Short mmCIF file of C-alpha atoms and ligand atoms in Angstrom, two decimals:
data_model
loop_
_atom_site.label_atom_id
_atom_site.label_comp_id
_atom_site.label_asym_id
_atom_site.label_seq_id
_atom_site.Cartn_x
_atom_site.Cartn_y
_atom_site.Cartn_z
CA MET A 25 -12.03 19.48 45.78
CA ARG A 26 -13.23 18.97 49.41
CA ALA A 27 -12.79 22.67 50.21
CA ARG A 28 -14.90 23.57 47.19
CA LEU A 29 -17.60 21.08 48.19
CA LEU A 30 -17.51 22.44 51.78
CA SER A 31 -17.96 26.04 50.64
CA ILE A 32 -20.92 25.00 48.45
CA ALA A 33 -22.38 23.05 51.42
CA VAL A 34 -21.98 26.12 53.74
CA MET A 35 -23.73 28.35 51.21
CA LEU A 36 -26.60 25.89 50.71
CA GLY A 37 -26.87 25.24 54.50
CA ALA A 38 -27.03 29.00 55.25
CA ALA A 39 -29.54 29.54 52.47
CA ALA A 40 -31.78 26.72 53.76
CA THR A 41 -31.64 28.06 57.36
CA GLY A 42 -32.28 31.62 56.14
CA LEU A 43 -35.34 30.46 54.20
CA SER A 44 -36.65 28.58 57.27
CA TRP A 45 -36.07 31.67 59.40
CA LEU A 46 -38.01 33.85 56.94
CA SER A 47 -40.94 31.38 56.81
CA LEU A 48 -41.08 31.40 60.65
CA GLN A 49 -41.31 35.22 60.82
CA PRO A 50 -45.19 35.42 61.13
CA ALA A 51 -45.11 32.91 64.05
CA VAL A 52 -42.29 34.81 65.78
CA ARG A 53 -44.16 38.07 65.36
CA THR A 54 -47.33 36.52 66.97
CA LEU A 55 -45.24 35.24 69.92
CA VAL A 56 -43.72 38.70 70.47
CA GLU A 57 -47.27 40.15 70.42
CA VAL A 58 -48.41 37.55 73.00
CA ALA A 59 -45.39 38.39 75.19
CA ARG A 60 -46.35 42.04 75.16
CA VAL A 61 -50.01 41.39 76.22
CA ASP A 62 -49.29 38.56 78.72
CA PRO A 63 -46.16 39.23 80.83
CA VAL A 64 -46.22 35.71 82.48
CA ARG A 65 -46.01 33.89 79.12
CA GLY A 66 -43.85 36.67 77.80
CA GLU A 67 -40.95 35.50 80.02
CA ALA A 68 -40.96 32.08 78.27
CA VAL A 69 -41.16 33.73 74.85
CA LEU A 70 -38.16 35.95 75.68
CA ARG A 71 -36.09 32.87 76.66
CA VAL A 72 -36.88 31.25 73.33
CA THR A 73 -35.99 34.45 71.46
CA ARG A 74 -32.63 34.65 73.27
CA ALA A 75 -31.82 31.04 72.35
CA MET A 76 -32.64 31.75 68.69
CA PRO A 77 -29.02 32.54 67.48
CA VAL A 78 -27.79 29.24 68.96
CA ILE A 79 -30.66 27.30 67.33
CA LEU A 80 -30.00 28.99 63.98
CA THR A 81 -26.25 28.24 64.21
CA VAL A 82 -26.97 24.56 64.96
CA ASP A 83 -29.42 24.56 62.00
CA VAL A 84 -26.80 26.00 59.65
CA LEU A 85 -24.17 23.49 60.82
CA GLY A 86 -26.58 20.52 60.49
CA ALA A 87 -27.75 21.55 57.03
CA THR A 88 -24.16 22.19 55.93
CA ALA A 89 -23.03 18.73 57.14
CA LEU A 90 -25.97 17.04 55.41
CA VAL A 91 -25.44 18.87 52.08
CA PHE A 92 -21.66 18.19 52.26
CA LEU A 93 -22.23 14.43 52.73
CA VAL A 94 -24.77 14.25 49.87
CA LEU A 95 -22.47 16.28 47.52
CA PHE A 96 -19.39 14.26 48.54
CA PHE A 97 -20.92 10.88 47.73
CA THR A 98 -22.91 11.83 44.61
CA VAL A 99 -20.54 14.33 42.95
CA GLY A 100 -17.19 14.53 44.80
CA ARG A 101 -16.17 10.90 44.64
CA PRO A 102 -17.00 10.29 40.92
CA LEU A 103 -15.24 13.57 40.04
CA ALA A 104 -12.15 12.54 42.05
CA ALA A 105 -12.07 9.21 40.16
CA LEU A 106 -12.38 11.09 36.84
CA ASP A 107 -9.59 13.45 37.91
CA GLU A 108 -7.36 10.46 38.65
CA LEU A 109 -8.16 8.96 35.23
CA ILE A 110 -7.36 12.22 33.46
CA GLY A 111 -4.06 12.33 35.35
CA GLN A 112 -3.25 8.80 34.13
CA LEU A 113 -4.16 9.66 30.52
CA ALA A 114 -1.95 12.71 30.62
CA ARG A 115 1.11 10.75 31.74
CA PRO A 116 3.94 11.20 29.25
CA GLN A 117 4.41 7.44 28.69
CA LEU A 118 0.94 7.26 27.15
CA GLY A 119 2.00 9.99 24.76
CA PHE A 120 -0.98 12.29 25.28
CA GLY A 121 1.16 15.31 26.14
CA ASP A 122 1.96 16.98 29.47
CA ALA A 123 -0.49 16.86 32.34
CA PRO A 124 -2.62 20.01 31.98
CA SER A 125 -3.33 22.31 34.93
CA GLY A 126 -6.35 24.49 35.80
CA PRO A 127 -9.99 23.70 36.58
CA LEU A 128 -11.09 20.08 36.24
CA VAL A 129 -13.52 20.63 33.34
CA SER A 130 -10.94 22.43 31.19
CA ARG A 131 -8.35 19.79 32.13
CA ILE A 132 -10.76 17.06 30.98
CA SER A 133 -11.43 18.83 27.70
CA ARG A 134 -7.74 19.50 27.02
CA THR A 135 -6.71 15.93 27.89
CA LEU A 136 -9.44 14.46 25.68
CA LYS A 137 -8.35 16.75 22.82
CA ASP A 138 -4.70 15.69 23.28
CA ALA A 139 -5.77 12.04 23.47
CA THR A 140 -7.78 12.32 20.24
CA THR A 141 -4.83 13.94 18.43
CA ALA A 142 -2.40 11.33 19.76
CA LEU A 143 -4.74 8.48 18.77
CA ALA A 144 -5.19 9.89 15.26
CA ALA A 145 -1.39 10.23 14.88
CA GLU A 146 -0.90 6.67 16.11
CA ARG A 147 -3.54 5.40 13.71
CA ALA A 148 -1.86 7.16 10.78
CA GLN A 149 1.48 5.67 11.84
CA ARG A 150 -0.05 2.17 12.05
CA GLU A 151 -1.57 2.56 8.60
CA ALA A 152 1.77 3.72 7.16
CA GLN A 153 3.50 0.73 8.79
CA LEU A 154 0.84 -1.60 7.37
CA THR A 155 1.28 -0.20 3.87
CA GLU A 156 5.05 -0.56 4.19
CA LEU A 157 4.64 -4.13 5.40
CA ARG A 158 2.30 -4.98 2.52
CA SER A 159 4.70 -3.59 -0.06
CA ALA A 160 7.65 -5.44 1.54
CA ASN A 161 5.57 -8.62 1.46
CA ALA A 162 4.71 -8.15 -2.21
CA GLN A 163 8.37 -7.49 -3.01
CA LEU A 164 9.39 -10.63 -1.13
CA LEU A 165 6.80 -12.68 -2.99
CA ARG A 166 8.02 -11.30 -6.33
CA ALA A 167 11.63 -12.06 -5.45
CA GLN A 168 10.67 -15.59 -4.42
CA THR A 169 8.72 -16.20 -7.64
CA GLU A 170 11.62 -14.83 -9.65
CA LEU A 171 14.07 -17.05 -7.81
CA VAL A 172 11.96 -20.17 -8.37
CA SER A 173 11.47 -19.28 -12.03
CA SER A 174 15.17 -18.50 -12.63
CA ASP A 175 16.08 -21.75 -10.89
CA ARG A 176 13.69 -23.67 -13.10
CA LEU A 177 14.95 -21.75 -16.10
CA ALA A 178 18.53 -22.64 -15.30
CA SER A 179 17.84 -26.38 -15.12
CA VAL A 180 15.49 -26.36 -18.12
CA GLY A 181 18.06 -24.24 -19.95
CA LYS A 182 20.92 -26.63 -19.27
CA LEU A 183 18.90 -29.66 -20.35
CA ALA A 184 17.45 -27.89 -23.39
CA ALA A 185 20.84 -26.54 -24.47
CA GLY A 186 22.30 -30.06 -24.35
CA VAL A 187 19.50 -31.47 -26.51
CA ALA A 188 19.54 -28.45 -28.84
CA HIS A 189 23.24 -28.82 -29.40
CA GLU A 190 22.75 -32.45 -30.48
CA VAL A 191 19.72 -31.60 -32.65
CA GLY A 192 21.31 -28.51 -34.24
CA ASN A 193 23.76 -30.32 -36.53
CA PRO A 194 21.32 -32.91 -38.00
CA LEU A 195 18.87 -30.03 -38.56
CA ALA A 196 21.43 -28.05 -40.52
CA GLY A 197 22.10 -31.18 -42.58
CA LEU A 198 18.36 -31.72 -43.13
CA LEU A 199 17.91 -28.15 -44.42
CA GLY A 200 20.82 -28.71 -46.81
CA TYR A 201 19.35 -31.98 -48.16
CA LEU A 202 15.93 -30.35 -48.60
CA SER A 203 17.38 -27.51 -50.67
CA ILE A 204 19.15 -30.08 -52.93
CA LEU A 205 15.94 -32.12 -53.16
CA LYS A 206 13.96 -29.02 -54.20
CA GLY A 207 15.88 -28.77 -57.43
CA LYS A 208 15.32 -32.43 -58.37
CA VAL A 209 11.59 -32.98 -57.91
CA ASN A 210 8.43 -32.18 -59.89
CA PRO A 211 6.38 -29.02 -59.02
CA GLU A 212 3.86 -30.97 -56.88
CA ALA A 213 6.61 -32.53 -54.73
CA LYS A 214 8.43 -29.16 -54.68
CA GLU A 215 5.49 -27.65 -52.80
CA LEU A 216 5.80 -30.38 -50.16
CA VAL A 217 9.55 -29.76 -49.90
CA ASP A 218 8.86 -26.03 -49.35
CA LEU A 219 6.40 -26.87 -46.56
CA SER A 220 9.02 -29.19 -45.01
CA VAL A 221 11.61 -26.37 -45.17
CA VAL A 222 9.23 -24.02 -43.29
CA GLN A 223 8.69 -26.60 -40.55
CA VAL A 224 12.39 -27.46 -40.26
CA GLU A 225 13.20 -23.72 -40.03
CA ARG A 226 10.68 -23.43 -37.25
CA ILE A 227 12.38 -26.27 -35.37
CA ASP A 228 15.69 -24.53 -36.04
CA GLY A 229 14.31 -21.32 -34.44
CA ILE A 230 13.19 -23.21 -31.35
CA VAL A 231 16.55 -24.94 -31.07
CA ARG A 232 18.36 -21.58 -31.27
CA SER A 233 16.14 -20.16 -28.48
CA LEU A 234 16.83 -23.24 -26.36
CA LEU A 235 20.55 -22.77 -26.87
CA GLU A 236 20.12 -19.15 -25.75
CA LEU A 237 18.46 -20.32 -22.53
CA GLY A 238 21.40 -22.43 -21.49
CA ARG A 239 24.08 -20.05 -22.67
CA PRO A 240 25.92 -18.08 -20.02
CA SER A 241 26.55 -14.38 -20.62
CA ARG A 242 28.23 -13.92 -24.00
CA GLY A 243 30.15 -10.77 -23.42
CA LYS A 244 30.65 -8.03 -20.89
CA PRO A 245 27.99 -5.36 -20.53
CA ALA A 246 29.31 -2.01 -21.69
CA PRO A 247 27.95 1.57 -21.55
CA VAL A 248 25.28 2.05 -24.26
CA GLU A 249 22.91 4.93 -24.93
CA LEU A 250 19.46 3.43 -24.37
CA ALA A 251 17.67 5.82 -26.77
CA ARG A 252 19.95 4.72 -29.61
CA VAL A 253 19.18 0.99 -29.10
CA VAL A 254 15.43 1.72 -28.89
CA ASP A 255 15.57 3.85 -32.08
CA ASP A 256 17.51 1.20 -33.99
CA VAL A 257 15.06 -1.55 -32.99
CA LEU A 258 11.99 0.53 -33.90
CA ARG A 259 13.54 1.47 -37.25
CA LEU A 260 14.29 -2.21 -37.91
CA LEU A 261 10.75 -3.29 -37.06
CA GLY A 262 9.08 -0.21 -38.56
CA ALA A 263 8.70 -1.73 -41.98
CA SER A 264 7.27 -5.06 -40.78
CA PRO A 265 3.56 -5.63 -41.48
CA GLU A 266 3.00 -6.54 -37.79
CA LEU A 267 3.70 -2.97 -36.71
CA ARG A 268 2.16 -1.04 -39.56
CA GLY A 269 -1.03 -0.21 -37.64
CA VAL A 270 0.70 0.42 -34.32
CA GLU A 271 1.27 4.03 -33.27
CA ARG A 272 4.34 4.64 -31.14
CA THR A 273 5.12 7.13 -28.38
CA VAL A 274 8.79 7.13 -27.45
CA GLU A 275 10.02 9.03 -24.39
CA VAL A 276 13.54 7.81 -23.78
CA PRO A 277 15.75 10.66 -22.59
CA ALA A 278 18.81 11.26 -24.74
CA GLY A 279 21.99 10.76 -22.78
CA LEU A 280 20.61 7.97 -20.57
CA VAL A 281 23.49 5.51 -20.63
CA VAL A 282 23.03 1.95 -19.36
CA LEU A 283 25.27 -1.06 -18.88
CA ALA A 284 24.15 -3.62 -21.49
CA GLU A 285 25.07 -5.81 -24.44
CA VAL A 286 23.58 -4.22 -27.56
CA GLY A 287 22.81 -7.51 -29.39
CA PRO A 288 20.90 -9.29 -26.61
CA LEU A 289 19.18 -6.05 -25.52
CA SER A 290 17.95 -5.50 -29.09
CA GLN A 291 16.74 -9.12 -29.18
CA VAL A 292 14.71 -8.53 -25.98
CA LEU A 293 13.21 -5.30 -27.34
CA ILE A 294 12.27 -6.95 -30.64
CA ASN A 295 10.57 -9.77 -28.76
CA LEU A 296 8.61 -7.43 -26.48
CA VAL A 297 7.54 -5.09 -29.30
CA ARG A 298 6.42 -8.00 -31.50
CA ASN A 299 4.51 -9.58 -28.60
CA ALA A 300 2.76 -6.25 -27.96
CA ALA A 301 1.86 -5.87 -31.64
CA GLN A 302 0.47 -9.42 -31.69
CA ALA A 303 -1.54 -8.80 -28.48
CA MET A 304 -3.08 -5.71 -30.15
CA ASN A 305 -3.80 -7.65 -33.37
CA GLY A 306 -1.62 -5.22 -35.30
CA SER A 307 -3.44 -2.01 -34.38
CA GLY A 308 -3.19 0.12 -31.25
CA ARG A 309 -0.61 2.20 -29.42
CA LEU A 310 2.75 1.36 -27.95
CA TRP A 311 4.45 3.55 -25.34
CA LEU A 312 8.17 3.27 -24.65
CA ARG A 313 9.22 5.37 -21.65
CA ALA A 314 12.46 5.38 -19.73
CA GLU A 315 13.49 7.06 -16.49
CA VAL A 316 15.95 6.56 -13.67
CA ARG A 317 14.26 4.84 -10.72
CA ASP A 318 16.08 3.99 -7.48
CA GLY A 319 19.44 4.51 -9.21
CA LYS A 320 18.55 2.14 -12.09
CA ALA A 321 17.28 2.78 -15.60
CA ALA A 322 13.69 1.57 -16.03
CA LEU A 323 12.39 1.19 -19.58
CA GLU A 324 8.63 0.58 -19.73
CA LEU A 325 6.92 -0.91 -22.79
CA ARG A 326 3.19 -0.51 -22.49
CA ASP A 327 0.61 -1.47 -25.10
CA SER A 328 -3.09 -0.78 -25.55
CA GLY A 329 -3.88 -4.48 -25.86
CA PRO A 330 -6.06 -6.59 -23.57
CA GLY A 331 -3.35 -7.02 -20.91
CA VAL A 332 -2.49 -10.32 -19.23
CA PRO A 333 -5.15 -12.28 -17.28
CA ALA A 334 -4.32 -12.32 -13.53
CA ASP A 335 -4.00 -16.14 -13.41
CA VAL A 336 -1.54 -16.07 -16.34
CA LEU A 337 0.75 -13.33 -14.93
CA PRO A 338 2.82 -15.62 -12.63
CA LYS A 339 3.45 -18.12 -15.48
CA LEU A 340 4.49 -15.63 -18.16
CA PHE A 341 8.24 -16.13 -17.79
CA GLU A 342 8.09 -19.93 -17.60
CA PRO A 343 9.78 -21.63 -20.56
CA PHE A 344 7.24 -22.99 -23.08
CA PHE A 345 4.33 -21.04 -21.63
CA THR A 346 2.29 -19.63 -24.48
CA THR A 347 -1.32 -18.70 -25.16
CA LYS A 348 -0.77 -18.48 -28.88
CA PRO A 349 -2.21 -21.16 -31.21
CA ALA A 350 -0.04 -24.19 -31.93
CA GLY A 351 2.57 -23.36 -34.51
CA GLN A 352 2.57 -19.60 -33.73
CA GLY A 353 4.20 -19.39 -30.32
CA THR A 354 7.01 -21.32 -28.67
CA GLY A 355 6.65 -19.77 -25.21
CA LEU A 356 10.38 -19.13 -25.08
CA GLY A 357 10.54 -15.41 -25.93
CA LEU A 358 9.95 -13.99 -22.45
CA ALA A 359 11.96 -16.72 -20.68
CA VAL A 360 14.94 -16.00 -22.95
CA SER A 361 14.46 -12.21 -22.61
CA ARG A 362 14.57 -12.37 -18.83
CA HIS A 363 17.56 -14.72 -18.98
CA LEU A 364 19.45 -12.31 -21.25
CA LEU A 365 18.66 -9.27 -19.09
CA THR A 366 19.59 -11.08 -15.85
CA ALA A 367 22.92 -12.02 -17.43
CA MET A 368 23.51 -8.27 -18.04
CA GLY A 369 22.78 -7.49 -14.39
CA GLY A 370 19.28 -6.22 -15.20
CA GLY A 371 15.76 -7.61 -14.95
CA LEU A 372 12.36 -7.92 -16.59
CA GLU A 373 8.99 -7.53 -14.86
CA VAL A 374 5.41 -7.47 -16.07
CA ARG A 375 2.22 -5.91 -14.73
CA ASN A 376 -1.10 -4.79 -16.11
CA HIS A 377 -1.24 -1.01 -16.49
CA PRO A 378 -4.06 0.67 -14.48
CA GLU A 379 -5.28 2.30 -17.73
CA GLY A 380 -5.26 -1.05 -19.57
CA GLY A 381 -2.77 -3.10 -21.55
CA ALA A 382 0.33 -5.02 -20.53
CA CYS A 383 3.36 -3.15 -19.24
CA PHE A 384 6.81 -4.76 -19.30
CA THR A 385 9.61 -3.05 -17.38
CA ILE A 386 13.25 -3.61 -18.26
CA THR A 387 15.72 -2.54 -15.58
CA LEU A 388 19.40 -1.97 -16.27
CA ALA A 389 22.25 -0.48 -14.32
CA THR A 390 23.07 3.10 -15.23
CA VAL A 391 26.55 4.47 -15.72
P1 ADP B 408 5.29 -16.65 -27.33
O1 ADP B 408 5.27 -15.26 -27.87
O2 ADP B 408 5.99 -17.62 -28.22
O3 ADP B 408 3.94 -17.15 -26.87
P2 ADP B 408 6.53 -15.45 -25.10
O4 ADP B 408 7.35 -16.03 -23.99
O5 ADP B 408 7.14 -14.34 -25.84
O6 ADP B 408 6.19 -16.64 -26.02
O7 ADP B 408 5.13 -14.99 -24.49
C1 ADP B 408 4.43 -15.85 -23.64
C2 ADP B 408 2.99 -15.41 -23.51
O8 ADP B 408 2.93 -14.16 -22.85
C3 ADP B 408 2.30 -15.15 -24.83
O9 ADP B 408 1.79 -16.35 -25.37
C4 ADP B 408 1.17 -14.23 -24.41
O10 ADP B 408 0.09 -14.96 -23.89
C5 ADP B 408 1.76 -13.47 -23.26
N1 ADP B 408 2.15 -12.10 -23.64
C6 ADP B 408 3.37 -11.70 -24.00
N2 ADP B 408 3.36 -10.37 -24.28
C7 ADP B 408 2.10 -9.94 -24.09
C8 ADP B 408 1.42 -8.67 -24.22
N3 ADP B 408 2.07 -7.56 -24.60
N4 ADP B 408 0.11 -8.60 -23.93
C9 ADP B 408 -0.56 -9.70 -23.52
N5 ADP B 408 0.00 -10.92 -23.38
C10 ADP B 408 1.31 -11.06 -23.66
#
């Protein structure tokens, strides 16, 4: 760097002295003329002319020193600092590649290019890490919610099953007495008995669901062809008025075998399909799709209904949570469904589909 500055200073110093020498030419020529006409003064002029090379050399040296100092402080030092900085940036530990060689300007440009590439790569890596972290967080939150809900379900289930067991027998007796009473009363009272039977049967249904909640796994999951269970359930429900206006798209690959108990799995599917039909008010579309995801079978049931409001989503699997009018929903269907699937080693999740409607995902182990 100093050598380059010195060579520039020498060139500028020589150029400045040369220019001065050229501008002095008319005066020198006049002096030479005077020396020719007047020999006495001419002696002095000749002495000056002889000393000229020394004077010019001193001029060149002085100008060179001055230009060098000015260049050194205004350009040399800042460039040296920049060079040092570029060297630091190019150090391997900062990850901006190997230190480049060559002229300073091209080194600066190459280092800045490397730095930009390295920064962009680092940014992309950070963003990927952030996305990963967010998804891990969401998964953790889901697992925690599931744990709390299954814990609550277990204690509610135990309590409910105890009560249901005690209530079950008197209920069966009550239904028996009502059917005897029906044959012995006048038509007006018969209508009241019929209404009582409907209500008692409703209580009986609730009691059965409660018993289901507290019941441990009934049997051992065995290999079942998922498409067959889905087909059977849809055939069973096909004739019901609830599903008459619901179009169905079924994409369950034949030969997908899962570990499940056919009875409870059918019960879960019936519950989910009926819920979907009710959410769509009996007309819309239902998609049933299955695939293998992360080594497990995932069966998605998506409907074209209104979906589930965001504030309701976390409560959906709580026992007795329902949005249906009194007398129409018990709020036990989803709690029981998840309980049954968990007992089979599977699971049940819900989300709103990006294209609208609720989407329930059943997971089961594959064989
Ligand atoms: P119930 O059907 O007796 O209300 P569930 O446990 O089966 O009990 O369902 C609980 C609640 O979940 C329902 O009241 C309803 O608000 C909501 N839900 C269930 N399935 C759907 C669906 N496909 N679309 C929108 N909401 C649903």
